[in-house]
Amino acid sequence: MALGIVFSPAAAHADWQPVETIKTYVITGRSGAELYDSIGERGPLLGPKVRAIAHTDFKLTWTRKYEPQADGACTITVNIPKLIITYTLPKPSGQLPPATRKSWQKFIAGVEAHERVHGGYIKDMVKEIEAMSVGFSVPDDPKCSKIRVELTKRLGEISKRERQRNVDFDKVEFSDGGNLQQLVLKLVREE
């Protein structure tokens, strides 16, 4: 958590926008099945042995000002997030035959839409953090040390809820008949 410079009260509630970027990894193949096999070989690692089709990651930093109050409390008076969301998606290395290209375009549009739902959950989390921490105050904390401990606890709870939303969403999307399962089947069958 970064300690920021003094801002006016209006700046303490400044509008912010996330930066969203797309990063690609190269896959090979000329058919839907070959492309999917390549994804399995080259997709982003989510653990030591688990590869994903795509992945959403983020970097979140804050400009905060912790200000001792006359009554001995400590209050967050400035709280501005900087959020960078990165979507990692597969990209074929060469031209695809027309039928495969059409199937691929549907597949990658669906995968990107799925990843952007994860991005939306991240944005929701940041907005929740911002809402709970702007003006957040801890009594009897003239050195502004207790507030950091209490804020960290609350941020952990918010983060845990965001991770659970992602797990629940993926469970539905990858279930039998789920959206991502259907996207994969249609790609492999070149529908």
Short mmCIF file of N, CA, C and O in Angstrom, two decimals, residues 79-185:
data_model
loop_
_atom_site.label_atom_id
_atom_site.label_comp_id
_atom_site.label_asym_id
_atom_site.label_seq_id
_atom_site.Cartn_x
_atom_site.Cartn_y
_atom_site.Cartn_z
N ASN A 79 -7.73 7.92 -0.98
CA ASN A 79 -7.75 6.49 -1.27
C ASN A 79 -8.04 6.32 -2.76
O ASN A 79 -9.19 6.24 -3.16
N ILE A 80 -7.01 6.28 -3.58
CA ILE A 80 -7.18 6.23 -5.03
C ILE A 80 -6.52 4.96 -5.57
O ILE A 80 -5.31 4.78 -5.41
N PRO A 81 -7.31 4.09 -6.21
CA PRO A 81 -6.75 2.86 -6.76
C PRO A 81 -6.12 3.07 -8.13
O PRO A 81 -6.51 3.96 -8.88
N LYS A 82 -5.14 2.23 -8.43
CA LYS A 82 -4.61 2.10 -9.79
C LYS A 82 -4.70 0.61 -10.10
O LYS A 82 -4.03 -0.20 -9.47
N LEU A 83 -5.55 0.27 -11.06
CA LEU A 83 -5.85 -1.12 -11.37
C LEU A 83 -5.48 -1.40 -12.82
O LEU A 83 -5.92 -0.71 -13.73
N ILE A 84 -4.66 -2.43 -13.00
CA ILE A 84 -4.31 -2.90 -14.33
C ILE A 84 -4.75 -4.35 -14.43
O ILE A 84 -4.31 -5.20 -13.66
N ILE A 85 -5.67 -4.62 -15.37
CA ILE A 85 -6.18 -5.97 -15.60
C ILE A 85 -5.57 -6.48 -16.89
O ILE A 85 -5.62 -5.78 -17.92
N THR A 86 -5.02 -7.68 -16.85
CA THR A 86 -4.42 -8.28 -18.05
C THR A 86 -5.14 -9.58 -18.37
O THR A 86 -5.23 -10.48 -17.53
N TYR A 87 -5.66 -9.63 -19.59
CA TYR A 87 -6.31 -10.84 -20.09
C TYR A 87 -5.31 -11.56 -20.99
O TYR A 87 -4.79 -10.96 -21.93
N THR A 88 -5.02 -12.82 -20.70
CA THR A 88 -4.12 -13.62 -21.52
C THR A 88 -4.95 -14.59 -22.34
O THR A 88 -5.69 -15.41 -21.77
N LEU A 89 -4.84 -14.46 -23.67
CA LEU A 89 -5.66 -15.24 -24.59
C LEU A 89 -4.79 -15.93 -25.63
O LEU A 89 -3.72 -15.44 -25.98
N PRO A 90 -5.25 -17.06 -26.16
CA PRO A 90 -4.51 -17.75 -27.22
C PRO A 90 -4.67 -17.03 -28.56
O PRO A 90 -5.70 -16.38 -28.81
N LYS A 91 -3.65 -17.15 -29.41
CA LYS A 91 -3.70 -16.56 -30.75
C LYS A 91 -3.01 -17.51 -31.73
O LYS A 91 -1.84 -17.85 -31.54
N PRO A 92 -3.72 -17.93 -32.77
CA PRO A 92 -3.10 -18.80 -33.77
C PRO A 92 -1.92 -18.11 -34.45
O PRO A 92 -1.95 -16.90 -34.70
N SER A 93 -0.89 -18.91 -34.77
CA SER A 93 0.34 -18.36 -35.35
C SER A 93 0.20 -18.03 -36.83
O SER A 93 0.96 -17.23 -37.35
N GLY A 94 -0.76 -18.61 -37.50
CA GLY A 94 -0.87 -18.37 -38.94
C GLY A 94 -2.31 -18.27 -39.39
O GLY A 94 -3.25 -18.29 -38.58
N GLN A 95 -2.47 -18.15 -40.70
CA GLN A 95 -3.81 -18.10 -41.30
C GLN A 95 -4.51 -19.44 -41.10
O GLN A 95 -3.87 -20.49 -41.18
N LEU A 96 -5.80 -19.38 -40.89
CA LEU A 96 -6.59 -20.59 -40.71
C LEU A 96 -7.48 -20.80 -41.93
O LEU A 96 -7.93 -19.83 -42.55
N PRO A 97 -7.79 -22.06 -42.25
CA PRO A 97 -8.76 -22.32 -43.32
C PRO A 97 -10.09 -21.65 -42.96
O PRO A 97 -10.40 -21.48 -41.77
N PRO A 98 -10.89 -21.26 -43.95
CA PRO A 98 -12.14 -20.51 -43.68
C PRO A 98 -13.05 -21.12 -42.62
O PRO A 98 -13.52 -20.41 -41.73
N ALA A 99 -13.32 -22.42 -42.69
CA ALA A 99 -14.23 -23.05 -41.70
C ALA A 99 -13.63 -22.99 -40.31
O ALA A 99 -14.33 -22.71 -39.33
N THR A 100 -12.33 -23.24 -40.21
CA THR A 100 -11.67 -23.20 -38.91
C THR A 100 -11.64 -21.77 -38.38
O THR A 100 -11.86 -21.53 -37.19
N ARG A 101 -11.37 -20.81 -39.27
CA ARG A 101 -11.31 -19.40 -38.86
C ARG A 101 -12.65 -18.96 -38.29
O ARG A 101 -12.71 -18.30 -37.25
N LYS A 102 -13.73 -19.33 -38.94
CA LYS A 102 -15.08 -18.96 -38.46
C LYS A 102 -15.34 -19.57 -37.08
O LYS A 102 -15.83 -18.90 -36.16
N SER A 103 -15.00 -20.83 -36.93
CA SER A 103 -15.16 -21.51 -35.65
C SER A 103 -14.27 -20.86 -34.57
O SER A 103 -14.69 -20.65 -33.43
N TRP A 104 -13.03 -20.54 -34.96
CA TRP A 104 -12.10 -19.92 -34.03
C TRP A 104 -12.61 -18.56 -33.55
O TRP A 104 -12.52 -18.23 -32.37
N GLN A 105 -13.15 -17.77 -34.45
CA GLN A 105 -13.63 -16.44 -34.09
C GLN A 105 -14.74 -16.53 -33.05
O GLN A 105 -14.78 -15.74 -32.10
N LYS A 106 -15.65 -17.50 -33.20
CA LYS A 106 -16.72 -17.69 -32.21
C LYS A 106 -16.11 -18.13 -30.87
O LYS A 106 -16.51 -17.65 -29.81
N PHE A 107 -15.17 -19.05 -30.95
CA PHE A 107 -14.53 -19.57 -29.75
C PHE A 107 -13.82 -18.46 -28.97
O PHE A 107 -14.06 -18.27 -27.78
N ILE A 108 -12.97 -17.71 -29.66
CA ILE A 108 -12.16 -16.70 -28.95
C ILE A 108 -13.04 -15.55 -28.44
O ILE A 108 -12.77 -15.00 -27.37
N ALA A 109 -14.11 -15.23 -29.16
CA ALA A 109 -15.03 -14.20 -28.66
C ALA A 109 -15.68 -14.66 -27.35
O ALA A 109 -15.81 -13.88 -26.40
N GLY A 110 -16.07 -15.93 -27.31
CA GLY A 110 -16.67 -16.48 -26.09
C GLY A 110 -15.69 -16.56 -24.94
O GLY A 110 -16.03 -16.26 -23.79
N VAL A 111 -14.45 -16.95 -25.24
CA VAL A 111 -13.41 -17.03 -24.21
C VAL A 111 -13.11 -15.63 -23.66
O VAL A 111 -13.01 -15.44 -22.45
N GLU A 112 -12.99 -14.66 -24.55
CA GLU A 112 -12.71 -13.29 -24.08
C GLU A 112 -13.88 -12.77 -23.23
O GLU A 112 -13.65 -12.15 -22.19
N ALA A 113 -15.11 -13.03 -23.65
CA ALA A 113 -16.27 -12.61 -22.86
C ALA A 113 -16.23 -13.25 -21.46
O ALA A 113 -16.51 -12.58 -20.46
N HIS A 114 -15.85 -14.52 -21.41
CA HIS A 114 -15.71 -15.21 -20.11
C HIS A 114 -14.67 -14.50 -19.25
O HIS A 114 -14.91 -14.23 -18.06
N GLU A 115 -13.51 -14.22 -19.82
CA GLU A 115 -12.44 -13.58 -19.04
C GLU A 115 -12.85 -12.18 -18.58
O GLU A 115 -12.48 -11.74 -17.50
N ARG A 116 -13.62 -11.49 -19.38
CA ARG A 116 -14.06 -10.14 -18.99
C ARG A 116 -15.05 -10.17 -17.83
O ARG A 116 -15.16 -9.20 -17.08
N VAL A 117 -15.75 -11.29 -17.65
CA VAL A 117 -16.56 -11.44 -16.43
C VAL A 117 -15.64 -11.46 -15.22
O VAL A 117 -15.90 -10.79 -14.21
N HIS A 118 -14.53 -12.21 -15.31
CA HIS A 118 -13.55 -12.20 -14.22
C HIS A 118 -13.03 -10.77 -13.99
O HIS A 118 -12.88 -10.34 -12.84
N GLY A 119 -12.75 -10.06 -15.07
CA GLY A 119 -12.31 -8.67 -14.95
C GLY A 119 -13.35 -7.81 -14.25
O GLY A 119 -13.02 -6.94 -13.44
N GLY A 120 -14.61 -8.06 -14.54
CA GLY A 120 -15.69 -7.32 -13.87
C GLY A 120 -15.72 -7.60 -12.37
O GLY A 120 -15.96 -6.69 -11.57
N TYR A 121 -15.46 -8.85 -11.99
CA TYR A 121 -15.40 -9.18 -10.56
C TYR A 121 -14.26 -8.43 -9.88
O TYR A 121 -14.38 -7.98 -8.74
N ILE A 122 -13.15 -8.31 -10.58
CA ILE A 122 -12.00 -7.57 -10.02
C ILE A 122 -12.38 -6.10 -9.84
O ILE A 122 -12.11 -5.50 -8.79
N LYS A 123 -13.01 -5.50 -10.84
CA LYS A 123 -13.44 -4.10 -10.73
C LYS A 123 -14.42 -3.92 -9.58
O LYS A 123 -14.33 -2.95 -8.83
N ASP A 124 -15.36 -4.88 -9.44
CA ASP A 124 -16.32 -4.81 -8.32
C ASP A 124 -15.59 -4.85 -6.99
O ASP A 124 -15.94 -4.12 -6.06
N MET A 125 -14.57 -5.71 -6.89
CA MET A 125 -13.80 -5.81 -5.65
C MET A 125 -13.13 -4.48 -5.33
O MET A 125 -13.17 -4.01 -4.18
N VAL A 126 -12.53 -3.86 -6.33
CA VAL A 126 -11.83 -2.59 -6.10
C VAL A 126 -12.83 -1.51 -5.67
O VAL A 126 -12.56 -0.74 -4.74
N LYS A 127 -13.99 -1.48 -6.29
CA LYS A 127 -15.02 -0.51 -5.90
C LYS A 127 -15.48 -0.76 -4.46
O LYS A 127 -15.72 0.19 -3.71
N GLU A 128 -15.59 -2.03 -4.09
CA GLU A 128 -15.99 -2.35 -2.71
C GLU A 128 -14.91 -1.91 -1.72
O GLU A 128 -15.21 -1.36 -0.66
N ILE A 129 -13.66 -2.15 -2.07
CA ILE A 129 -12.56 -1.71 -1.21
C ILE A 129 -12.58 -0.19 -1.08
O ILE A 129 -12.45 0.35 0.02
N GLU A 130 -12.74 0.47 -2.20
CA GLU A 130 -12.78 1.93 -2.18
C GLU A 130 -13.92 2.44 -1.31
O GLU A 130 -13.72 3.32 -0.46
N ALA A 131 -15.11 1.87 -1.47
CA ALA A 131 -16.27 2.32 -0.70
C ALA A 131 -16.09 2.10 0.80
O ALA A 131 -16.47 2.96 1.60
N MET A 132 -15.49 0.97 1.17
CA MET A 132 -15.35 0.72 2.61
C MET A 132 -14.20 1.50 3.23
O MET A 132 -14.20 1.77 4.41
N SER A 133 -13.21 1.87 2.42
CA SER A 133 -12.03 2.48 3.02
C SER A 133 -11.96 4.00 2.92
O SER A 133 -11.23 4.62 3.68
N VAL A 134 -12.73 4.62 2.02
CA VAL A 134 -12.75 6.08 1.98
C VAL A 134 -13.42 6.58 3.26
O VAL A 134 -14.56 6.23 3.56
N GLY A 135 -12.69 7.31 4.06
CA GLY A 135 -13.20 7.80 5.33
C GLY A 135 -13.11 6.78 6.46
O GLY A 135 -13.53 7.06 7.58
N PHE A 136 -12.54 5.61 6.19
CA PHE A 136 -12.39 4.58 7.21
C PHE A 136 -11.56 5.13 8.36
O PHE A 136 -10.54 5.79 8.15
N SER A 137 -12.01 4.89 9.58
CA SER A 137 -11.36 5.48 10.74
C SER A 137 -11.26 4.46 11.87
O SER A 137 -12.13 3.61 12.03
N VAL A 138 -10.17 4.53 12.61
CA VAL A 138 -9.97 3.68 13.78
C VAL A 138 -9.68 4.60 14.97
O VAL A 138 -8.79 5.45 14.90
N PRO A 139 -10.44 4.44 16.07
CA PRO A 139 -10.21 5.30 17.23
C PRO A 139 -8.91 4.94 17.96
O PRO A 139 -8.38 3.85 17.80
N ASP A 140 -8.43 5.90 18.74
CA ASP A 140 -7.25 5.70 19.59
C ASP A 140 -6.07 5.14 18.77
O ASP A 140 -5.48 4.13 19.12
N ASP A 141 -5.75 5.82 17.67
CA ASP A 141 -4.67 5.38 16.78
C ASP A 141 -3.90 6.60 16.27
O ASP A 141 -3.82 6.85 15.07
N PRO A 142 -3.29 7.37 17.19
CA PRO A 142 -2.63 8.61 16.78
C PRO A 142 -1.43 8.40 15.85
O PRO A 142 -1.05 9.29 15.11
N LYS A 143 -0.83 7.21 15.87
CA LYS A 143 0.33 6.94 14.99
C LYS A 143 -0.09 6.20 13.71
O LYS A 143 0.77 5.81 12.91
N CYS A 144 -1.39 6.02 13.53
CA CYS A 144 -1.93 5.36 12.32
C CYS A 144 -1.31 3.98 12.07
O CYS A 144 -0.98 3.64 10.94
N SER A 145 -1.19 3.20 13.14
CA SER A 145 -0.68 1.84 12.96
C SER A 145 -1.80 0.81 13.08
O SER A 145 -1.82 -0.18 12.35
N LYS A 146 -2.75 1.03 13.97
CA LYS A 146 -3.85 0.10 14.15
C LYS A 146 -4.73 0.05 12.90
O LYS A 146 -5.26 -1.01 12.53
N ILE A 147 -4.90 1.19 12.26
CA ILE A 147 -5.77 1.25 11.09
C ILE A 147 -5.27 0.34 9.97
O ILE A 147 -6.05 -0.28 9.26
N ARG A 148 -3.96 0.25 9.82
CA ARG A 148 -3.41 -0.60 8.77
C ARG A 148 -3.71 -2.08 9.02
O ARG A 148 -4.02 -2.82 8.10
N VAL A 149 -3.63 -2.49 10.27
CA VAL A 149 -3.94 -3.88 10.63
C VAL A 149 -5.42 -4.16 10.38
O VAL A 149 -5.78 -5.18 9.78
N GLU A 150 -6.27 -3.25 10.82
CA GLU A 150 -7.72 -3.44 10.64
C GLU A 150 -8.09 -3.40 9.16
O GLU A 150 -8.91 -4.20 8.70
N LEU A 151 -7.49 -2.51 8.40
CA LEU A 151 -7.77 -2.42 6.97
C LEU A 151 -7.35 -3.72 6.26
O LEU A 151 -8.08 -4.24 5.43
N THR A 152 -6.18 -4.24 6.63
CA THR A 152 -5.70 -5.49 6.02
C THR A 152 -6.69 -6.64 6.26
O THR A 152 -6.95 -7.44 5.36
N LYS A 153 -7.26 -6.73 7.46
CA LYS A 153 -8.26 -7.76 7.76
C LYS A 153 -9.47 -7.63 6.84
O LYS A 153 -9.93 -8.61 6.26
N ARG A 154 -9.95 -6.41 6.72
CA ARG A 154 -11.16 -6.19 5.91
C ARG A 154 -10.87 -6.44 4.42
O ARG A 154 -11.71 -6.97 3.71
N LEU A 155 -9.69 -6.05 3.97
CA LEU A 155 -9.32 -6.29 2.57
C LEU A 155 -9.23 -7.78 2.29
O LEU A 155 -9.61 -8.25 1.21
N GLY A 156 -8.74 -8.55 3.25
CA GLY A 156 -8.66 -10.00 3.10
C GLY A 156 -10.03 -10.62 2.92
O GLY A 156 -10.22 -11.52 2.10
N GLU A 157 -11.02 -10.12 3.67
CA GLU A 157 -12.39 -10.63 3.55
C GLU A 157 -12.97 -10.32 2.18
O GLU A 157 -13.62 -11.17 1.55
N ILE A 158 -12.75 -9.11 1.71
CA ILE A 158 -13.26 -8.70 0.39
C ILE A 158 -12.60 -9.53 -0.71
O ILE A 158 -13.26 -10.02 -1.62
N SER A 159 -11.30 -9.71 -0.61
CA SER A 159 -10.55 -10.48 -1.59
C SER A 159 -11.03 -11.94 -1.62
O SER A 159 -11.18 -12.54 -2.69
N LYS A 160 -11.28 -12.49 -0.46
CA LYS A 160 -11.75 -13.88 -0.36
C LYS A 160 -13.10 -14.04 -1.07
O LYS A 160 -13.32 -15.02 -1.79
N ARG A 161 -13.99 -13.07 -0.89
CA ARG A 161 -15.29 -13.13 -1.56
C ARG A 161 -15.12 -13.04 -3.09
O ARG A 161 -15.81 -13.74 -3.83
N GLU A 162 -14.20 -12.20 -3.56
CA GLU A 162 -13.95 -12.07 -5.00
C GLU A 162 -13.44 -13.39 -5.56
O GLU A 162 -13.90 -13.84 -6.62
N ARG A 163 -12.50 -14.02 -4.87
CA ARG A 163 -11.97 -15.31 -5.35
C ARG A 163 -13.08 -16.37 -5.40
O ARG A 163 -13.14 -17.16 -6.34
N GLN A 164 -13.97 -16.36 -4.42
CA GLN A 164 -15.06 -17.34 -4.41
C GLN A 164 -16.01 -17.10 -5.57
O GLN A 164 -16.50 -18.06 -6.19
N ARG A 165 -16.29 -15.85 -5.90
CA ARG A 165 -17.15 -15.55 -7.06
C ARG A 165 -16.54 -16.14 -8.33
O ARG A 165 -17.25 -16.70 -9.17
N ASN A 166 -15.22 -16.01 -8.48
CA ASN A 166 -14.54 -16.55 -9.65
C ASN A 166 -14.64 -18.07 -9.70
O ASN A 166 -14.90 -18.65 -10.75
N VAL A 167 -14.44 -18.72 -8.57
CA VAL A 167 -14.52 -20.18 -8.50
C VAL A 167 -15.94 -20.64 -8.87
O VAL A 167 -16.12 -21.56 -9.67
N ASP A 168 -16.94 -19.97 -8.30
CA ASP A 168 -18.32 -20.34 -8.57
C ASP A 168 -18.67 -20.15 -10.04
O ASP A 168 -19.34 -20.99 -10.65
N PHE A 169 -18.22 -19.06 -10.62
CA PHE A 169 -18.48 -18.77 -12.04
C PHE A 169 -17.83 -19.84 -12.92
O PHE A 169 -18.47 -20.38 -13.83
N ASP A 170 -16.57 -20.14 -12.66
CA ASP A 170 -15.88 -21.15 -13.47
C ASP A 170 -16.53 -22.52 -13.35
O ASP A 170 -16.61 -23.27 -14.32
N LYS A 171 -17.01 -22.84 -12.16
CA LYS A 171 -17.66 -24.14 -11.94
C LYS A 171 -18.87 -24.28 -12.87
O LYS A 171 -19.07 -25.33 -13.49
N VAL A 172 -19.65 -23.23 -13.01
CA VAL A 172 -20.81 -23.25 -13.89
C VAL A 172 -20.37 -23.29 -15.35
O VAL A 172 -20.88 -24.08 -16.15
N GLU A 173 -19.42 -22.46 -15.72
CA GLU A 173 -18.97 -22.34 -17.10
C GLU A 173 -18.34 -23.63 -17.63
O GLU A 173 -18.47 -23.94 -18.81
N PHE A 174 -17.65 -24.36 -16.76
CA PHE A 174 -16.97 -25.59 -17.18
C PHE A 174 -17.78 -26.86 -16.90
O PHE A 174 -17.32 -27.96 -17.17
N SER A 175 -18.95 -26.71 -16.33
CA SER A 175 -19.78 -27.88 -16.01
C SER A 175 -20.31 -28.52 -17.30
O SER A 175 -20.21 -27.93 -18.38
N ASP A 176 -20.88 -29.71 -17.17
CA ASP A 176 -21.48 -30.38 -18.32
C ASP A 176 -22.53 -29.45 -18.92
O ASP A 176 -23.45 -29.02 -18.23
N GLY A 177 -22.37 -29.14 -20.21
CA GLY A 177 -23.30 -28.24 -20.89
C GLY A 177 -23.02 -26.78 -20.65
O GLY A 177 -23.71 -25.92 -21.19
N GLY A 178 -22.01 -26.48 -19.84
CA GLY A 178 -21.66 -25.09 -19.54
C GLY A 178 -21.11 -24.36 -20.76
O GLY A 178 -20.69 -24.97 -21.75
N ASN A 179 -21.11 -23.06 -20.69
CA ASN A 179 -20.70 -22.22 -21.81
C ASN A 179 -19.32 -22.56 -22.35
O ASN A 179 -19.14 -22.73 -23.55
N LEU A 180 -18.32 -22.65 -21.49
CA LEU A 180 -16.97 -22.92 -21.98
C LEU A 180 -16.84 -24.34 -22.52
O LEU A 180 -16.15 -24.55 -23.52
N GLN A 181 -17.50 -25.27 -21.88
CA GLN A 181 -17.47 -26.63 -22.42
C GLN A 181 -18.05 -26.64 -23.83
O GLN A 181 -17.50 -27.27 -24.73
N GLN A 182 -19.13 -25.92 -24.04
CA GLN A 182 -19.76 -25.85 -25.37
C GLN A 182 -18.85 -25.15 -26.38
O GLN A 182 -18.76 -25.57 -27.54
N LEU A 183 -18.17 -24.09 -25.95
CA LEU A 183 -17.24 -23.40 -26.86
C LEU A 183 -16.13 -24.33 -27.33
O LEU A 183 -15.77 -24.34 -28.51
N VAL A 184 -15.60 -25.11 -26.42
CA VAL A 184 -14.52 -26.06 -26.77
C VAL A 184 -15.04 -27.11 -27.74
O VAL A 184 -14.41 -27.40 -28.76
N LEU A 185 -16.20 -27.69 -27.44
CA LEU A 185 -16.76 -28.72 -28.32
C LEU A 185 -17.01 -28.17 -29.72
O LEU A 185 -16.70 -28.84 -30.72
#
